[in-house]
PDB file of C-alpha atoms in Angstrom:
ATOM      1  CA  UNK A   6       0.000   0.000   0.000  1.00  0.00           C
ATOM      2  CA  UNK A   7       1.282   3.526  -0.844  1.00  0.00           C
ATOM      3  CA  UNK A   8       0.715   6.445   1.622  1.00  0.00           C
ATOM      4  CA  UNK A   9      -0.912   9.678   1.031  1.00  0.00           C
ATOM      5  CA  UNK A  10       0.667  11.461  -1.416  1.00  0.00           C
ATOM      6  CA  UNK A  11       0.537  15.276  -2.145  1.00  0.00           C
ATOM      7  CA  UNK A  12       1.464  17.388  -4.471  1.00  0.00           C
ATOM      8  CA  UNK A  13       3.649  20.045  -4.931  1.00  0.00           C
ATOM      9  CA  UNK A  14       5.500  19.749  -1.803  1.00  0.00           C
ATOM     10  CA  UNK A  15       6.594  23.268  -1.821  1.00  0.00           C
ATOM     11  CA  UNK A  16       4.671  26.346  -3.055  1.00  0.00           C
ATOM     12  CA  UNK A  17       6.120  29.603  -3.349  1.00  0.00           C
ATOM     13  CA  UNK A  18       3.382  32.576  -4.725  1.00  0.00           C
ATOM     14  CA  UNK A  19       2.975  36.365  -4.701  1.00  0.00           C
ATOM     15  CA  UNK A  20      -0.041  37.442  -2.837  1.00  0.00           C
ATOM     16  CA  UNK A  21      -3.159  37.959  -4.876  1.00  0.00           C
ATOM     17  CA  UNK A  22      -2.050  34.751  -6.982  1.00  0.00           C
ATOM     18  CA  UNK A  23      -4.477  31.489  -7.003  1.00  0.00           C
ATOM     19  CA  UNK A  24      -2.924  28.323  -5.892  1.00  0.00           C
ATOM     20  CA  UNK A  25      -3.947  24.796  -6.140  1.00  0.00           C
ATOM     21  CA  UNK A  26      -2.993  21.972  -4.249  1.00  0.00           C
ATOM     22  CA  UNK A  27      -3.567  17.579  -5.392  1.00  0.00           C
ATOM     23  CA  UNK A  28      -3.785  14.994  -2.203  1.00  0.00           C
ATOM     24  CA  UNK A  29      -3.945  11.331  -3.507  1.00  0.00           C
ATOM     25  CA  UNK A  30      -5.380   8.953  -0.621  1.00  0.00           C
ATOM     26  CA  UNK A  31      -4.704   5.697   0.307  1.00  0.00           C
ATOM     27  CA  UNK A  32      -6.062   3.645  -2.268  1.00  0.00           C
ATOM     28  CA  UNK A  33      -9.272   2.617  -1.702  1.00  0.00           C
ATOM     29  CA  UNK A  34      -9.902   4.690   0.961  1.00  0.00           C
ATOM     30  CA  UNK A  35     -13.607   6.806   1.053  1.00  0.00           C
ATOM     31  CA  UNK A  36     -12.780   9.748   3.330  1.00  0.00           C
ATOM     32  CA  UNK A  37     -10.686  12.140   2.997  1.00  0.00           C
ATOM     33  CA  UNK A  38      -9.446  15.349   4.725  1.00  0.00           C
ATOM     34  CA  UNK A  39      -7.725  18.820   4.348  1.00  0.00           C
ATOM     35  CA  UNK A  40      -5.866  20.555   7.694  1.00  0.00           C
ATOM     36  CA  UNK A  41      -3.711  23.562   7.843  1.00  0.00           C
ATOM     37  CA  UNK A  42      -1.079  23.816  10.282  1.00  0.00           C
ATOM     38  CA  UNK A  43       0.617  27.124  10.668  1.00  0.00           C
ATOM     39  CA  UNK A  44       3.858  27.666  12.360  1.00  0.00           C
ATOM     40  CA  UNK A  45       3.811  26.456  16.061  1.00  0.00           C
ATOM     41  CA  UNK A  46       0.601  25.188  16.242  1.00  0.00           C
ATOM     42  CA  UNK A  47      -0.985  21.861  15.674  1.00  0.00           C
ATOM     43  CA  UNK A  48      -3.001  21.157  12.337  1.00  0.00           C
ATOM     44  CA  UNK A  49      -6.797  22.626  12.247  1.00  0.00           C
ATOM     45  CA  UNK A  50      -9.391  20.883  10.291  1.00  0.00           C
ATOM     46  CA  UNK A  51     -10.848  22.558   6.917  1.00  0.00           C
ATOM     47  CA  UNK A  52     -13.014  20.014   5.386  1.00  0.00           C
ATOM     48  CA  UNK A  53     -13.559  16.520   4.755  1.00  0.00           C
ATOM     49  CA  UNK A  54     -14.903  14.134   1.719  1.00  0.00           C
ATOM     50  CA  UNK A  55     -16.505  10.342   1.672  1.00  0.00           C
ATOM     51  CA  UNK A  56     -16.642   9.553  -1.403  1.00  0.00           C
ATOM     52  CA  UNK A  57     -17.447  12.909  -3.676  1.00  0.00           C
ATOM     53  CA  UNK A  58     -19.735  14.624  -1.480  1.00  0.00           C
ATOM     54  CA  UNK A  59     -17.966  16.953   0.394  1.00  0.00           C
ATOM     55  CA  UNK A  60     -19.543  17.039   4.083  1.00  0.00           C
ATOM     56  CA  UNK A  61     -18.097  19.253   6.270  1.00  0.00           C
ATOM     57  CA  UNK A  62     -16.238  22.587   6.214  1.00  0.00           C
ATOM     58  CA  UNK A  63     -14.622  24.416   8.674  1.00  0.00           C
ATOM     59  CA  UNK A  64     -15.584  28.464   9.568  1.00  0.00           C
ATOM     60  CA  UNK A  65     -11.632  28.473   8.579  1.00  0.00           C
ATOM     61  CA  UNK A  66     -12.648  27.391   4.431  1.00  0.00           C
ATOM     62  CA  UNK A  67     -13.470  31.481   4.025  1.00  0.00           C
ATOM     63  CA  UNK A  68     -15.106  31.882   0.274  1.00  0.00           C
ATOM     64  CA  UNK A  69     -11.407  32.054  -0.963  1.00  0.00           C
ATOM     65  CA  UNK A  70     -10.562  28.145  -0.561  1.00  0.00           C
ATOM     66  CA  UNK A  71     -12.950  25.582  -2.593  1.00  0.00           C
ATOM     67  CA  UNK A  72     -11.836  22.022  -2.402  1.00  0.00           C
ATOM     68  CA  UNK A  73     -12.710  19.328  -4.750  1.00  0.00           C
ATOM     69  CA  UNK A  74     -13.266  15.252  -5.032  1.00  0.00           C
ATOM     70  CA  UNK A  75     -15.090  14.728  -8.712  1.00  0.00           C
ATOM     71  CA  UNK A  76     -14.264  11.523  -8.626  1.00  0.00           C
ATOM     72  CA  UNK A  77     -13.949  10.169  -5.559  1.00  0.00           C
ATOM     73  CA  UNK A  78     -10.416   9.782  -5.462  1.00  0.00           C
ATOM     74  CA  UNK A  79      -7.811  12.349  -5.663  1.00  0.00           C
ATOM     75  CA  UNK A  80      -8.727  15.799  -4.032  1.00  0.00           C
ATOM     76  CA  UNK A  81      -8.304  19.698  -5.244  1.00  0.00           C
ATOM     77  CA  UNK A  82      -7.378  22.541  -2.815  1.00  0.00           C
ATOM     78  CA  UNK A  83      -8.051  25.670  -4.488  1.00  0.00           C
ATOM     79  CA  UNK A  84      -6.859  29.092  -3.175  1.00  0.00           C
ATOM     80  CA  UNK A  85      -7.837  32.567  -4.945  1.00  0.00           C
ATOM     81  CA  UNK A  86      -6.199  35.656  -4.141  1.00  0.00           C
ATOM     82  CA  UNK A  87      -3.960  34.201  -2.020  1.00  0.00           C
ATOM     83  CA  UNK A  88      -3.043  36.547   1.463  1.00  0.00           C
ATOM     84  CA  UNK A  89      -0.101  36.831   3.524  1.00  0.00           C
ATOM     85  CA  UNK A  90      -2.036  34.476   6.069  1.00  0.00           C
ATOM     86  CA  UNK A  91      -2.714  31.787   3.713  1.00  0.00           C
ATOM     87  CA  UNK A  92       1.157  30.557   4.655  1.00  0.00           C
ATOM     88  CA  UNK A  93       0.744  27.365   6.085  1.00  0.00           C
ATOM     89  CA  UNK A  94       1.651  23.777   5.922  1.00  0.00           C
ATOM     90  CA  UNK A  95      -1.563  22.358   4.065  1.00  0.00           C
ATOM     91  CA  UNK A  96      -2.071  18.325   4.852  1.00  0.00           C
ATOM     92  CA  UNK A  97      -3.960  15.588   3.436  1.00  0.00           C
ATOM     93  CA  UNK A  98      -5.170  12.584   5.296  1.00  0.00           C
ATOM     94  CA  UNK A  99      -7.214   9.888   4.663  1.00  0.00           C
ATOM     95  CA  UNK A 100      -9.155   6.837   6.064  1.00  0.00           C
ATOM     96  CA  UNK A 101     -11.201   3.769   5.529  1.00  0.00           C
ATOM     97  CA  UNK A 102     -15.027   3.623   6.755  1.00  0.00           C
ATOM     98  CA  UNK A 103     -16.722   0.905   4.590  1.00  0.00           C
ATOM     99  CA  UNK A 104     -15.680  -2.841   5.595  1.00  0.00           C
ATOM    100  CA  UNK A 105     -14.570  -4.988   5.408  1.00  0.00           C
ATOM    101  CA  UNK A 106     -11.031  -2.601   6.103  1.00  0.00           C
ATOM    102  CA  UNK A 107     -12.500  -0.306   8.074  1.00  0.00           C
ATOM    103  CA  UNK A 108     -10.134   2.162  10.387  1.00  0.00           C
ATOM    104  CA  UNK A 109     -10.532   4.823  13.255  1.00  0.00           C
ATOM    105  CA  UNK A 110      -7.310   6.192  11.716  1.00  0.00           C
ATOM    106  CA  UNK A 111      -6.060   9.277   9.633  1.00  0.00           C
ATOM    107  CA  UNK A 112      -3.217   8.882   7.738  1.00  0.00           C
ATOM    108  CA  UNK A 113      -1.372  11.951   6.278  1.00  0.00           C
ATOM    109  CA  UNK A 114       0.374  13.033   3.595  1.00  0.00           C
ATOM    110  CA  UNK A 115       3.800  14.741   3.970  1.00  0.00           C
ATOM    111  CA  UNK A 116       2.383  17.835   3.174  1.00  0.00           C
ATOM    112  CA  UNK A 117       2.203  21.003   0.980  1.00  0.00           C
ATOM    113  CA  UNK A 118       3.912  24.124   2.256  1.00  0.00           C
ATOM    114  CA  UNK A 119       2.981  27.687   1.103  1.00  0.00           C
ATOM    115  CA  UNK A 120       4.517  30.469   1.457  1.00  0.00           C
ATOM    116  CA  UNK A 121       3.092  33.833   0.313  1.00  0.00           C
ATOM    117  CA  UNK A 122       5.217  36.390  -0.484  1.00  0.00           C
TER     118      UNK A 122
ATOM    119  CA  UNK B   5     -16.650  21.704  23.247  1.00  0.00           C
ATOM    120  CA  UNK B   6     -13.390  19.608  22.812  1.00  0.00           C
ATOM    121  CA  UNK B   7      -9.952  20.015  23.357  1.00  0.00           C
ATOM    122  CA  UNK B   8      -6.255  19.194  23.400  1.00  0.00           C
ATOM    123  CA  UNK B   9      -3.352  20.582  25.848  1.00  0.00           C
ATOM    124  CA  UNK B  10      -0.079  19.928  25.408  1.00  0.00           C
ATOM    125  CA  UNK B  11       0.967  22.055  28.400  1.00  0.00           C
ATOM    126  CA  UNK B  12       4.965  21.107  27.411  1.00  0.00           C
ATOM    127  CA  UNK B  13       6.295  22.871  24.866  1.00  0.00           C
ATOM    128  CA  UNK B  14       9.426  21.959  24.428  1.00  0.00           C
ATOM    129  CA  UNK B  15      11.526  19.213  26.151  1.00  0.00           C
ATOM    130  CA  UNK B  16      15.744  18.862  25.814  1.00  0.00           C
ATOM    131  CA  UNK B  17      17.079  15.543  27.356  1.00  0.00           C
ATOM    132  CA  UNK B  18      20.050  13.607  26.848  1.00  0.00           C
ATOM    133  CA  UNK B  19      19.829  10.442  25.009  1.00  0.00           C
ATOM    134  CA  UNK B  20      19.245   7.699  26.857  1.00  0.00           C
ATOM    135  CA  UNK B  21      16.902   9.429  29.317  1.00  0.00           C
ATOM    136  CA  UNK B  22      13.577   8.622  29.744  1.00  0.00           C
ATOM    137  CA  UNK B  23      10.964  11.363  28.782  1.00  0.00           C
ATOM    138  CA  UNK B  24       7.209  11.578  29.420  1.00  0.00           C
ATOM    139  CA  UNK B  25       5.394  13.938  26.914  1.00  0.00           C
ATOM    140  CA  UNK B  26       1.656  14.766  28.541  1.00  0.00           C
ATOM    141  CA  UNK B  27      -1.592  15.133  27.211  1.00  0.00           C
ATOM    142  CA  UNK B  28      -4.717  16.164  28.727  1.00  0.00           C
ATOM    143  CA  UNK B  29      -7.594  16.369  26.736  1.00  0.00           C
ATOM    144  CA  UNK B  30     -11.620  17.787  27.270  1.00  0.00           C
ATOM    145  CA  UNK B  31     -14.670  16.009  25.570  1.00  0.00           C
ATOM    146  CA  UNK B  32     -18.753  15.424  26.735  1.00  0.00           C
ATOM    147  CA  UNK B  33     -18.582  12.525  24.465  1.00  0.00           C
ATOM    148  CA  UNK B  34     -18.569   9.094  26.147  1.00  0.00           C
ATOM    149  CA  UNK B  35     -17.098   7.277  23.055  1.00  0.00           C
ATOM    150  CA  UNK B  36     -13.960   8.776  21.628  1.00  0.00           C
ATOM    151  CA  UNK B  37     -11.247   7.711  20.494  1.00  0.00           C
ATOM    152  CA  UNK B  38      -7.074   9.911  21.065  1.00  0.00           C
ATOM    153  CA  UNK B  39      -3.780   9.337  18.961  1.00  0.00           C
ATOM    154  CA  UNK B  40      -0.485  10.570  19.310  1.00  0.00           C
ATOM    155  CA  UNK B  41       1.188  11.531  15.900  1.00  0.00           C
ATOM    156  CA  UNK B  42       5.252  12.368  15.785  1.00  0.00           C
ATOM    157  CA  UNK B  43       6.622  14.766  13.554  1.00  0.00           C
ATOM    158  CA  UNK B  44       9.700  14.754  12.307  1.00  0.00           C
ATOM    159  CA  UNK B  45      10.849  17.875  10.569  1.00  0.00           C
ATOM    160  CA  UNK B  46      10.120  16.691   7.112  1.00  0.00           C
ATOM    161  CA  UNK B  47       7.102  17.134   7.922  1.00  0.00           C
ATOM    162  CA  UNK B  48       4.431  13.965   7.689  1.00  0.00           C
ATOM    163  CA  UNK B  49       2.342  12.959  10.283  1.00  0.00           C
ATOM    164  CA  UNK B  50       3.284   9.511  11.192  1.00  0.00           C
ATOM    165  CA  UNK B  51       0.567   7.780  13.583  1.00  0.00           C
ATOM    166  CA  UNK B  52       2.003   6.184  16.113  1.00  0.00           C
ATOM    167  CA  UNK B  53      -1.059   4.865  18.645  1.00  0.00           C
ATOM    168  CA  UNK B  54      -4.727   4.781  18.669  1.00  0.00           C
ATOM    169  CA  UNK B  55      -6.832   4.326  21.694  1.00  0.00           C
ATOM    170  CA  UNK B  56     -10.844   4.360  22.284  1.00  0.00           C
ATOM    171  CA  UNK B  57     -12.578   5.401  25.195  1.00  0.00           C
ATOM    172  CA  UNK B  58     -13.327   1.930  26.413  1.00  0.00           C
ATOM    173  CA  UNK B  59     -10.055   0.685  26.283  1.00  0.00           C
ATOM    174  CA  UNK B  60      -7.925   1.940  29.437  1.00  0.00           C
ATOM    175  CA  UNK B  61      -5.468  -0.590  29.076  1.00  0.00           C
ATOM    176  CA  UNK B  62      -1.742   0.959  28.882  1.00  0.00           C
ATOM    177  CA  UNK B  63       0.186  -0.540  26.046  1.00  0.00           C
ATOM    178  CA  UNK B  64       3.853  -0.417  25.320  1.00  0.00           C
ATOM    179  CA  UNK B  65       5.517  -0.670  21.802  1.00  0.00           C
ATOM    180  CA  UNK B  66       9.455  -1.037  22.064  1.00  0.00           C
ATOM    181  CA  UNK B  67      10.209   1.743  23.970  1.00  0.00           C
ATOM    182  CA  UNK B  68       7.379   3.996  23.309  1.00  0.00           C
ATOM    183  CA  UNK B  69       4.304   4.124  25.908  1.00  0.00           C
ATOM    184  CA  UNK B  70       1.012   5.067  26.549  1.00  0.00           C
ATOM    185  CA  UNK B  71      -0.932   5.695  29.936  1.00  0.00           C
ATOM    186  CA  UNK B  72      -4.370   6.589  29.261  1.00  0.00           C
ATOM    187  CA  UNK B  73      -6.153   7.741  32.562  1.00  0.00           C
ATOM    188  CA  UNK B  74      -9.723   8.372  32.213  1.00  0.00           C
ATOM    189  CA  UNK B  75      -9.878   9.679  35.405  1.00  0.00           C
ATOM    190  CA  UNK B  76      -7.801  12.676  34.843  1.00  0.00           C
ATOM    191  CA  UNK B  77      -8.588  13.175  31.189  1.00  0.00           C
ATOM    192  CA  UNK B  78      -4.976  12.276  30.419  1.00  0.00           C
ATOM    193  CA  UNK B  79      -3.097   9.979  27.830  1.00  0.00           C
ATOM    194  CA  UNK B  80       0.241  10.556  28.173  1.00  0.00           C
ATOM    195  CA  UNK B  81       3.044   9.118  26.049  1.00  0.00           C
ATOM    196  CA  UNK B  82       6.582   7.965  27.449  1.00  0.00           C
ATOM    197  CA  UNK B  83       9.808   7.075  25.439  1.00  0.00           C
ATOM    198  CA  UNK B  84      12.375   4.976  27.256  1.00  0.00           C
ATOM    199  CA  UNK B  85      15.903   5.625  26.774  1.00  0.00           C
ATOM    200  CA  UNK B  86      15.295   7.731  24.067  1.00  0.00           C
ATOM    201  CA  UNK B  87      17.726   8.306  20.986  1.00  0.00           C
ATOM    202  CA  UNK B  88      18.505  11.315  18.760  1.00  0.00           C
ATOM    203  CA  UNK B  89      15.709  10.064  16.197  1.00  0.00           C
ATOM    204  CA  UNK B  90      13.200  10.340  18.575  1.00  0.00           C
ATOM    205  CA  UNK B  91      14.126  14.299  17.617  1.00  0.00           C
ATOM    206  CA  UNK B  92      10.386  15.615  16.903  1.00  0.00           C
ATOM    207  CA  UNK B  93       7.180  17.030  17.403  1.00  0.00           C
ATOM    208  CA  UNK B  94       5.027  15.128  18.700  1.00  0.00           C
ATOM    209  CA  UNK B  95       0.816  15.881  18.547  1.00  0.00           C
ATOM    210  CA  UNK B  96      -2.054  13.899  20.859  1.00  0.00           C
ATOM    211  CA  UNK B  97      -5.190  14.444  19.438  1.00  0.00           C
ATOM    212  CA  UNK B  98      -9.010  13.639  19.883  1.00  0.00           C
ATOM    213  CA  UNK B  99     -11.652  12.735  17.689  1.00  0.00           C
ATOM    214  CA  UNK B 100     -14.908  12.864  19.281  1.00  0.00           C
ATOM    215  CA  UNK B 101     -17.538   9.530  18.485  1.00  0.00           C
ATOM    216  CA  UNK B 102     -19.808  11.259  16.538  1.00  0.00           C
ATOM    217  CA  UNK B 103     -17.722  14.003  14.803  1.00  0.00           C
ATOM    218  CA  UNK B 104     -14.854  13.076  11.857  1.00  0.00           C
ATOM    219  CA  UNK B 105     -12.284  15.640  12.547  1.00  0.00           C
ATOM    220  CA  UNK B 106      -9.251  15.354  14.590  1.00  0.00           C
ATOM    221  CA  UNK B 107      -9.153  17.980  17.464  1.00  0.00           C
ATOM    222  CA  UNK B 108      -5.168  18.160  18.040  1.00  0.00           C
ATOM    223  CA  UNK B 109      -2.733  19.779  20.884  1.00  0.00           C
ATOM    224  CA  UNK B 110      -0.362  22.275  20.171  1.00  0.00           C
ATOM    225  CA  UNK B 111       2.313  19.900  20.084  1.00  0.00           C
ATOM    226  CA  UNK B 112       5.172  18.812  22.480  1.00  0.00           C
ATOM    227  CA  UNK B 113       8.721  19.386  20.643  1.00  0.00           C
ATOM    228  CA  UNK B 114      11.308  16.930  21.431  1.00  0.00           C
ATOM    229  CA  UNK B 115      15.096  17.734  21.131  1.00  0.00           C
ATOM    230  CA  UNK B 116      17.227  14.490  21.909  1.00  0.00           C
ATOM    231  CA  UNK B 117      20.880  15.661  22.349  1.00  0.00           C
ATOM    232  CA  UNK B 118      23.969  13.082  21.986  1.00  0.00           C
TER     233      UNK B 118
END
């Protein structure tokens, strides 16, 4: 089995750029998640996906970020305009819930950092 | 409302020295499950242990571990004779039964010094 992969792993942009980010989950696995971890601090939850159907967002997803799962597999993290405060370690995770491998756990991805200059 | 405290910031030892990293944690929830991730600074996640609310059973892997205390809200994570890769970050988090998200700590960094 391969891990969570993401893609790029580092993002340098200008502020007021658009940025988009690819997570590739476990294979097989139905949920998946975005968290942001800024410098310090522990990762926050942004949203989360079973299948396509995207089924929770955090107050932190402002109209800015839009993420994506069209076909249940690999995910989109979309940025417009990006903001000084948009630099942040971005991470993927993912996890079974239909049997017969079902898991309590989240397993990340290494990670997309963004800078914004 | 739930949440995570790391109260330890940062922790130096010398290798070989035992270190206890603690976590204390808040939920209403009766079923809920914690983890501790580590960190290293590439920058995964790596999951190291998993525990559920009805399990209170300590468990030790090598020398890593865990003493969940339901008690005191705590689930606190100890490395024996720790070495210079044990070098990290290290995050205990909470996921409530009925929610999906992780609630995490602020994190506990680890410097193990030769």
């Amino acid at each position: 089995d391969t891990g969570v992969s993401q893609d790029p792993r580092h993002k340098i942009t200008k502020r007021g750029q658009n940025v988009t980010f690819r997570c590739d989950p476990i294979s097989e696995h139905n949920r998946l998640y975005w968290y942001r971890q800024t410098l310090g601090q522990g990762p926050e939850f942004l949203t989360y996906f079973q299948n396509e159907a995207q089924l929770e967002k955090s107050r932190l997803l402002s109209d800015r970020f839009s993420a994506e799962r069209p076909k249940g597999s690999f995910s989109t993290l979309e940025i417009q305009r990006t903001e000084q405060g948009d630099s942040a370690m971005y991470l993927c995770a993912s996890r079974q819930t239909s049997e017969p491998t079902v898991t309590d756990t989240q397993y990340f991805g290494p990670g997309t950092r963004l800078t914004v200059l | 409302a739930q949440k995570v405290t790391q109260a330890q910031t940062e922790i130096s030892v010398v290798e070989k020295e035992d270190v206890t990293l603690d976590c204390v944690y808040e939920t209403r929830d009766t079923t809920y499950y914690l983890f501790w991730y580590k960190q290293p600074p590439s920058g995964e996640l790596v999951f190291l242990i998993r525990r559920n609310s009805f399990d209170e059973q300590n468990e030790i892997s090598g020398r890593y571990s865990w003493n969940f205390q339901k008690s005191t809200s705590s689930f606190n994570f100890t490395i024996t004779a720790s070495q210079v890769v044990d070098s990290a970050v290290y995050f205990c988090a909470l996921r409530g039964g009925g929610y999906n998200k992780l609630i995490f700590g602020a994190g506990t960094r680890l410097a193990v010094h030769p």
